[in-house]
Amino acid sequence: MFHIKTFNAIAPEGMARFEDGNYTIDQDQAEHGIILRSEKLHDYDFPESVLAVARAGAGTNNIPVEELTKAGVVVFNTPGANANAVKELVVASLLLSVRPILQGANWVQSLEGDNLEEVAEANKKQFAGNELEGKRLGVIGLGAIGAMIANDAYRLGMEVMGYDPYVSVDTAWTISRRVKRAQQIEEIFTTCDFITVHVPLTEATRGLIGEKEIALMKPTTRLFNFSRGEIVDTDAVLKAINDDELGGFTTDFADSKLLHNPKILVLPHLGASTEEAEINCAKMAARTLKRFLETGVIKRSVNFPTVEMSFQSPYRITIIHDNKPNVLGQISTEIASLGINIDNMINRGRGDFAYTLVDVNGQDDAIMQRVKRHLEGKEHMIRVRTIKNTEVFNEWC
């Protein structure tokens, strides 16, 4: 029986995946898995029983990832589950940046009298804007969101240039061949009329766009930040806007310094705030967490490598350990010394840590617990689990 704790309101469509009799939700038992959205867990006292944390969203800044990694707790996120929601908001913001739609709508609401149609027709020129077609959009970060924006912007008639030195093969296949590739990020800054950034917040990307980068842009360039507030230096943006060195700025992260400026649009973090996105994120988080708890498979983790292997043996041993030489030999030797045959084995490393799955032809639970205790006592081992393949045992019965 696995015990799941939730923070925030997780869409029921996702939580329904745990309704199979093997799970309890938000009860008093020490939890094995945590699923959350925006709750800050840096001060949370994690029980030793916690095996994994799944965030229904892409960013994990609200989770103490480094500390959990050292404790052998796997942290998952849901990249791409909310991509369409963010993409649609960015495209809408692109349109709003060139067409004063909001200003025109608010002006009409202020009119009074019986001749509204005539007044509106006579004054509409003050809300004339421009078109996106033929303008150049620079997309920094071609992950799930950036790739979708690049493709849709091209379909709107824009010339699109993308920059991402780490773009994955899977994502590369989804990007239109019409999207030009920038070899250096400076090419985006110096040549694009619109620039949108879609990269995760890390120490390398914090302040990615600041005074120096803005100085390379055209004074008419419009900048968009729907990633994380800290990626763009808002003080540098505000100075450039006030000095007429930047055409406009749209951000999804509220900052009091940016308010009440006609060239700046601040949104209340609406990026993934659609019903569909919340459902998609909840489903993906629940599916990933459940698969890990039941089979040990890791996919979409932010702190451990992807490790997938078909589970066809009676038992599986999962081991989180230091990424050191000869650890695999130590594991296989220890298992063999207890008279247990290894059916299959896979290992992947990521930085200082590694993850190993070992499928064995074990005889019963008691023997497997003995294996677990032996491995836990060895050097470099961080966390050891044994998982019983109930489907195999049910077939035998």
Coordinates of C-alpha atoms in Angstrom, one line a residue:
M1 CA 0.0 0.0 0.0
F2 CA 1.4 3.4 -1.0
H3 CA 0.4 6.6 0.8
I4 CA 0.2 9.8 -1.3
K5 CA 0.2 13.3 0.1
T6 CA -1.1 16.2 -2.0
F7 CA -0.5 20.0 -1.7
N8 CA -2.7 22.4 -3.6
A9 CA -5.8 21.3 -5.5
I10 CA -4.7 18.6 -7.9
A11 CA -7.2 18.0 -10.7
P12 CA -9.3 14.9 -9.9
E13 CA -8.7 13.5 -13.4
G14 CA -5.1 13.0 -12.3
M15 CA -5.8 11.7 -8.8
A16 CA -8.2 9.2 -10.2
R17 CA -5.2 7.2 -11.4
F18 CA -4.5 6.2 -7.8
E19 CA -8.0 4.7 -7.2
D20 CA -7.1 1.0 -7.5
G21 CA -7.0 -0.1 -3.9
N22 CA -3.2 0.2 -3.6
Y23 CA -3.2 3.8 -2.5
T24 CA -4.4 6.1 0.2
I25 CA -4.6 9.9 -0.3
D26 CA -3.9 12.5 2.3
Q27 CA -4.3 10.2 5.3
D28 CA -2.2 10.1 8.5
Q29 CA 0.2 7.5 7.3
A30 CA 3.8 8.5 6.5
E31 CA 3.8 9.3 2.8
H32 CA 5.6 7.5 0.0
G33 CA 4.9 10.0 -2.7
I34 CA 4.0 13.7 -2.8
I35 CA 2.2 15.4 -5.6
L36 CA 1.9 19.2 -5.7
R37 CA 1.6 22.3 -7.9
S38 CA 3.0 25.6 -6.4
E39 CA 3.3 24.8 -2.7
K40 CA 6.8 25.8 -1.4
L41 CA 8.4 22.8 0.2
H42 CA 11.8 24.2 1.2
D43 CA 10.8 24.3 4.9
Y44 CA 8.8 21.1 4.8
D45 CA 9.9 18.3 7.1
F46 CA 10.1 15.3 4.7
P47 CA 9.5 11.9 6.3
E48 CA 12.2 9.3 5.6
S49 CA 9.4 7.2 3.9
V50 CA 9.1 9.7 0.9
L51 CA 10.4 8.1 -2.2
A52 CA 9.4 10.6 -4.8
V53 CA 7.9 14.1 -5.3
A54 CA 5.9 14.9 -8.5
R55 CA 5.2 18.5 -9.5
A56 CA 2.2 19.1 -11.8
G57 CA 4.1 21.7 -13.7
A58 CA 7.4 22.3 -15.3
G59 CA 9.3 24.5 -12.8
T60 CA 10.7 22.9 -9.6
N61 CA 12.0 26.1 -7.8
N62 CA 9.5 25.4 -5.0
I63 CA 11.1 22.1 -4.2
P64 CA 14.5 21.5 -2.5
V65 CA 15.8 19.4 -5.3
E66 CA 19.4 19.3 -4.2
E67 CA 18.6 18.1 -0.7
L68 CA 16.2 15.5 -1.9
T69 CA 18.7 14.2 -4.4
K70 CA 21.2 13.5 -1.6
A71 CA 18.5 11.7 0.3
G72 CA 17.6 9.5 -2.7
V73 CA 14.2 11.1 -3.4
V74 CA 13.3 11.3 -7.0
V75 CA 11.8 14.6 -8.2
F76 CA 9.5 14.6 -11.3
N77 CA 8.0 17.4 -13.3
T78 CA 5.6 17.5 -16.3
P79 CA 7.4 19.2 -19.2
G80 CA 5.1 19.8 -22.1
A81 CA 1.8 19.1 -20.3
N82 CA 1.0 22.8 -20.2
A83 CA 2.9 23.8 -23.3
N84 CA -0.2 24.5 -25.4
A85 CA -1.6 26.8 -22.8
V86 CA 1.6 28.9 -22.5
K87 CA 2.0 28.9 -26.3
E88 CA -1.5 30.3 -26.8
L89 CA -0.9 33.0 -24.2
V90 CA 2.4 34.0 -25.9
V91 CA 0.8 34.2 -29.3
A92 CA -2.1 36.3 -27.8
S93 CA 0.5 38.6 -26.2
L94 CA 2.3 39.0 -29.6
L95 CA -0.9 40.1 -31.1
L96 CA -1.7 42.5 -28.2
S97 CA 1.8 44.0 -28.5
V98 CA 1.1 45.2 -32.1
R99 CA -2.6 45.8 -32.0
P100 CA -4.0 48.1 -29.2
I101 CA -7.0 45.7 -28.7
L102 CA -7.3 46.1 -24.9
Q103 CA -7.0 49.9 -25.1
G104 CA -9.7 50.1 -27.9
A105 CA -12.0 47.8 -26.0
N106 CA -11.6 49.8 -22.8
W107 CA -12.2 53.1 -24.7
V108 CA -15.5 51.8 -26.2
Q109 CA -16.7 50.8 -22.7
S110 CA -16.2 54.4 -21.6
L111 CA -18.5 55.9 -24.3
E112 CA -22.0 57.1 -23.5
G113 CA -24.9 58.2 -25.7
D114 CA -27.0 56.9 -28.6
N115 CA -24.5 57.5 -31.4
L116 CA -21.8 55.0 -30.2
E117 CA -21.3 53.5 -33.6
E118 CA -20.6 56.9 -35.2
V119 CA -18.3 58.0 -32.4
A120 CA -16.4 54.7 -32.5
E121 CA -16.0 54.8 -36.3
A122 CA -14.7 58.4 -36.2
N123 CA -12.1 57.7 -33.5
K124 CA -10.9 54.2 -34.4
K125 CA -7.7 55.5 -36.0
Q126 CA -6.2 56.2 -32.6
F127 CA -6.1 52.4 -32.1
A128 CA -4.5 51.5 -35.4
G129 CA -1.7 49.1 -35.0
N130 CA 0.7 46.9 -36.9
E131 CA 0.8 43.4 -38.2
L132 CA 3.0 40.5 -37.2
E133 CA 3.3 39.2 -40.7
G134 CA 6.8 39.8 -42.1
K135 CA 8.3 40.6 -38.7
R136 CA 11.1 38.5 -37.2
L137 CA 10.6 36.6 -34.0
G138 CA 13.5 35.3 -31.9
V139 CA 12.7 32.3 -29.7
I140 CA 15.3 31.6 -27.0
G141 CA 14.8 28.0 -25.8
L142 CA 13.3 25.4 -28.2
G143 CA 11.8 23.0 -25.7
A144 CA 8.1 21.9 -25.8
I145 CA 6.8 25.5 -25.5
G146 CA 9.4 27.3 -27.6
A147 CA 9.1 24.8 -30.4
M148 CA 5.3 25.2 -30.6
I149 CA 5.6 29.0 -30.5
A150 CA 8.2 29.0 -33.3
N151 CA 5.9 26.8 -35.5
D152 CA 2.8 28.8 -34.9
A153 CA 4.6 32.2 -35.4
Y154 CA 5.8 30.9 -38.8
R155 CA 2.2 30.0 -39.7
L156 CA 1.2 33.6 -38.8
G157 CA 3.6 34.8 -41.5
M158 CA 6.5 35.8 -39.2
E159 CA 10.1 35.1 -40.0
V160 CA 11.3 32.9 -37.1
M161 CA 14.8 32.4 -35.7
G162 CA 15.4 30.0 -32.8
Y163 CA 18.4 29.6 -30.4
D164 CA 18.9 26.5 -28.3
P165 CA 22.3 24.8 -28.1
Y166 CA 20.8 21.9 -26.1
V167 CA 17.7 21.1 -28.2
S168 CA 16.7 17.5 -27.9
V169 CA 16.4 15.2 -30.9
D170 CA 12.7 14.6 -30.2
T171 CA 12.0 18.3 -30.1
A172 CA 14.1 19.0 -33.2
W173 CA 11.9 16.6 -35.2
T174 CA 8.8 18.8 -34.3
I175 CA 10.2 22.1 -35.4
S176 CA 9.4 23.4 -38.9
R177 CA 12.4 23.4 -41.2
R178 CA 11.3 27.0 -42.0
V179 CA 12.6 28.1 -38.5
K180 CA 16.1 29.4 -38.9
R181 CA 18.8 28.4 -36.4
A182 CA 20.9 31.1 -34.7
Q183 CA 24.4 29.9 -34.0
Q184 CA 24.9 32.5 -31.3
I185 CA 22.3 34.1 -29.0
E186 CA 23.6 37.5 -29.9
E187 CA 22.1 37.0 -33.4
I188 CA 18.7 36.9 -31.8
F189 CA 19.3 40.1 -29.8
T190 CA 20.6 42.1 -32.8
T191 CA 18.3 41.1 -35.6
C192 CA 14.8 40.3 -34.1
D193 CA 11.8 42.5 -33.8
F194 CA 10.2 40.3 -31.1
I195 CA 12.1 38.1 -28.6
T196 CA 10.5 35.5 -26.4
V197 CA 12.5 33.5 -23.9
H198 CA 11.6 29.9 -22.8
V199 CA 14.3 28.4 -20.7
P200 CA 14.3 26.9 -17.2
L201 CA 15.6 29.0 -14.3
T202 CA 19.1 27.9 -13.4
E203 CA 22.2 29.7 -12.2
A204 CA 23.3 29.9 -15.8
T205 CA 20.0 31.5 -17.0
R206 CA 19.4 33.8 -14.0
G207 CA 19.7 37.3 -15.5
L208 CA 20.1 35.9 -19.0
I209 CA 18.7 39.1 -20.5
G210 CA 20.1 42.2 -18.8
E211 CA 21.5 45.6 -19.7
K212 CA 24.2 44.3 -22.0
E213 CA 21.8 42.1 -24.0
I214 CA 19.1 44.8 -24.2
A215 CA 21.7 47.2 -25.6
L216 CA 22.2 44.9 -28.5
M217 CA 18.5 45.0 -29.4
K218 CA 16.7 47.5 -31.7
P219 CA 15.0 50.3 -29.9
T220 CA 11.7 49.0 -31.3
T221 CA 12.2 45.4 -30.2
R222 CA 9.5 43.9 -28.0
L223 CA 10.6 41.5 -25.3
F224 CA 8.5 38.7 -23.8
N225 CA 9.2 36.7 -20.6
F226 CA 6.9 33.7 -19.8
S227 CA 9.6 31.5 -18.3
R228 CA 10.6 32.8 -14.9
G229 CA 10.8 36.4 -13.6
E230 CA 14.4 36.1 -12.6
I231 CA 15.6 35.3 -16.2
V232 CA 15.1 38.9 -17.2
D233 CA 16.6 41.9 -15.3
T234 CA 13.5 44.0 -14.8
D235 CA 15.5 47.1 -13.7
A236 CA 17.4 46.9 -17.0
V237 CA 14.1 46.6 -18.9
L238 CA 12.5 49.5 -17.1
K239 CA 15.5 51.7 -17.8
A240 CA 15.6 50.8 -21.5
I241 CA 11.8 51.4 -21.8
N242 CA 12.1 54.8 -20.1
D243 CA 15.0 55.8 -22.3
D244 CA 13.2 54.7 -25.5
E245 CA 15.8 51.9 -26.1
L246 CA 13.3 49.1 -26.0
G247 CA 9.9 49.0 -27.8
G248 CA 7.9 47.1 -25.1
F249 CA 7.9 44.3 -22.5
T250 CA 5.3 41.7 -21.7
T251 CA 5.8 39.4 -18.6
D252 CA 3.7 36.8 -16.8
F253 CA 5.4 37.7 -13.5
A254 CA 4.0 40.6 -11.4
D255 CA 6.5 43.2 -10.3
S256 CA 5.4 46.5 -8.8
K257 CA 8.2 48.3 -10.6
L258 CA 6.7 47.4 -14.0
L259 CA 3.2 48.6 -13.3
H260 CA 1.5 51.7 -14.8
N261 CA 3.8 51.9 -17.8
P262 CA 2.0 52.0 -21.2
K263 CA 4.8 50.1 -22.9
I264 CA 4.7 47.2 -20.4
L265 CA 2.0 44.6 -20.0
V266 CA 2.1 42.6 -16.8
L267 CA 0.0 39.4 -16.5
P268 CA -0.9 37.6 -13.2
H269 CA 1.0 34.3 -14.1
L270 CA -1.6 33.0 -16.5
G271 CA 0.7 30.8 -18.5
A272 CA -0.5 27.4 -17.5
S273 CA -3.8 28.6 -15.9
T274 CA -6.2 26.8 -18.1
E275 CA -8.4 23.9 -17.1
E276 CA -6.9 21.7 -19.8
A277 CA -3.3 22.5 -18.7
E278 CA -4.1 21.7 -15.0
I279 CA -5.7 18.4 -16.0
N280 CA -2.9 17.4 -18.3
C281 CA -0.2 18.3 -15.7
A282 CA -2.1 16.3 -13.0
K283 CA -2.5 13.3 -15.2
M284 CA 1.2 13.3 -16.2
A285 CA 2.4 13.8 -12.6
A286 CA 0.2 11.0 -11.3
R287 CA 1.1 8.6 -14.1
T288 CA 4.8 9.2 -13.6
L289 CA 4.7 8.9 -9.8
K290 CA 2.6 5.8 -9.9
R291 CA 4.8 4.1 -12.4
F292 CA 7.9 4.8 -10.3
L293 CA 6.3 3.6 -7.1
E294 CA 5.1 0.4 -8.7
T295 CA 8.0 -0.5 -11.0
G296 CA 10.9 1.8 -10.2
V297 CA 11.0 3.2 -13.7
I298 CA 12.2 6.9 -13.8
K299 CA 11.0 9.2 -16.6
R300 CA 10.8 13.0 -16.6
S301 CA 12.9 13.4 -13.5
V302 CA 14.8 16.6 -12.8
N303 CA 17.5 15.0 -10.6
F304 CA 18.0 11.4 -11.7
P305 CA 18.5 9.9 -15.2
T306 CA 15.8 8.3 -17.3
V307 CA 15.9 4.6 -16.6
E308 CA 13.3 2.3 -18.2
M309 CA 13.3 -1.5 -18.3
S310 CA 10.5 -4.0 -18.9
F311 CA 9.5 -5.7 -15.6
Q312 CA 9.1 -9.4 -16.3
S313 CA 10.9 -11.0 -13.4
P314 CA 9.4 -11.9 -10.0
Y315 CA 11.3 -9.2 -8.1
R316 CA 13.0 -5.9 -8.9
I317 CA 15.7 -4.2 -6.9
T318 CA 16.1 -0.4 -7.4
I319 CA 19.3 1.2 -6.1
I320 CA 20.1 4.9 -5.9
H321 CA 23.9 5.2 -5.4
D322 CA 27.0 7.3 -5.8
N323 CA 28.2 7.4 -9.4
K324 CA 31.5 5.8 -8.6
P325 CA 33.7 3.1 -10.2
N326 CA 33.0 -0.6 -9.4
V327 CA 29.6 0.1 -7.7
L328 CA 27.9 -2.1 -10.3
G329 CA 30.3 -4.9 -9.6
Q330 CA 29.7 -4.5 -5.9
I331 CA 25.9 -4.8 -6.5
S332 CA 26.0 -7.9 -8.7
T333 CA 28.6 -9.6 -6.4
E334 CA 26.4 -9.0 -3.4
I335 CA 23.3 -10.4 -5.0
A336 CA 25.1 -13.4 -6.4
S337 CA 26.6 -14.2 -2.9
L338 CA 23.1 -14.7 -1.6
G339 CA 22.4 -17.3 -4.3
I340 CA 20.1 -15.2 -6.4
N341 CA 20.2 -15.1 -10.2
I342 CA 20.1 -11.7 -12.0
D343 CA 17.7 -11.8 -15.0
N344 CA 18.2 -8.3 -16.3
M345 CA 20.1 -5.1 -15.2
I346 CA 20.3 -1.5 -16.3
N347 CA 22.3 1.5 -15.0
R348 CA 22.4 5.1 -15.8
G349 CA 24.4 8.0 -14.2
R350 CA 23.7 11.7 -13.9
G351 CA 26.4 13.8 -12.3
D352 CA 27.4 12.5 -8.9
F353 CA 24.5 10.0 -8.6
A354 CA 23.4 6.9 -10.5
Y355 CA 20.4 4.7 -10.6
T356 CA 20.3 0.9 -11.2
L357 CA 17.5 -1.5 -11.8
V358 CA 18.2 -5.2 -11.2
D359 CA 15.5 -7.8 -12.0
V360 CA 16.0 -11.1 -10.1
N361 CA 14.5 -14.5 -9.9
G362 CA 13.9 -14.2 -6.2
Q363 CA 12.1 -16.9 -4.2
D364 CA 10.1 -15.0 -1.5
D365 CA 9.7 -11.6 0.3
A366 CA 12.0 -12.6 3.2
I367 CA 14.9 -13.4 1.0
M368 CA 14.5 -10.1 -0.9
Q369 CA 14.4 -8.2 2.4
R370 CA 17.7 -9.9 3.2
V371 CA 19.1 -8.7 -0.1
K372 CA 17.9 -5.2 0.6
R373 CA 19.6 -5.1 4.0
H374 CA 22.9 -6.4 2.6
L375 CA 23.0 -3.8 -0.1
E376 CA 22.1 -1.0 2.2
G377 CA 25.1 -1.8 4.4
K378 CA 27.5 -1.3 1.5
E379 CA 29.5 1.8 0.7
H380 CA 28.1 4.3 -1.8
M381 CA 24.5 3.1 -1.5
I382 CA 21.9 5.8 -0.9
R383 CA 18.5 4.1 -1.2
V384 CA 17.5 0.5 -1.9
R385 CA 14.0 -0.8 -2.7
T386 CA 12.7 -4.2 -3.6
I387 CA 9.5 -4.4 -5.7
K388 CA 7.4 -7.5 -6.0
N389 CA 5.9 -8.1 -9.5
T390 CA 2.4 -9.0 -8.5
E391 CA 1.4 -9.7 -12.1
V392 CA 4.0 -12.5 -12.3
F393 CA 3.0 -13.9 -9.0
N394 CA -0.7 -13.8 -9.9
E395 CA 0.1 -15.8 -13.1
W396 CA 1.9 -18.4 -11.0
C397 CA -1.1 -18.7 -8.7

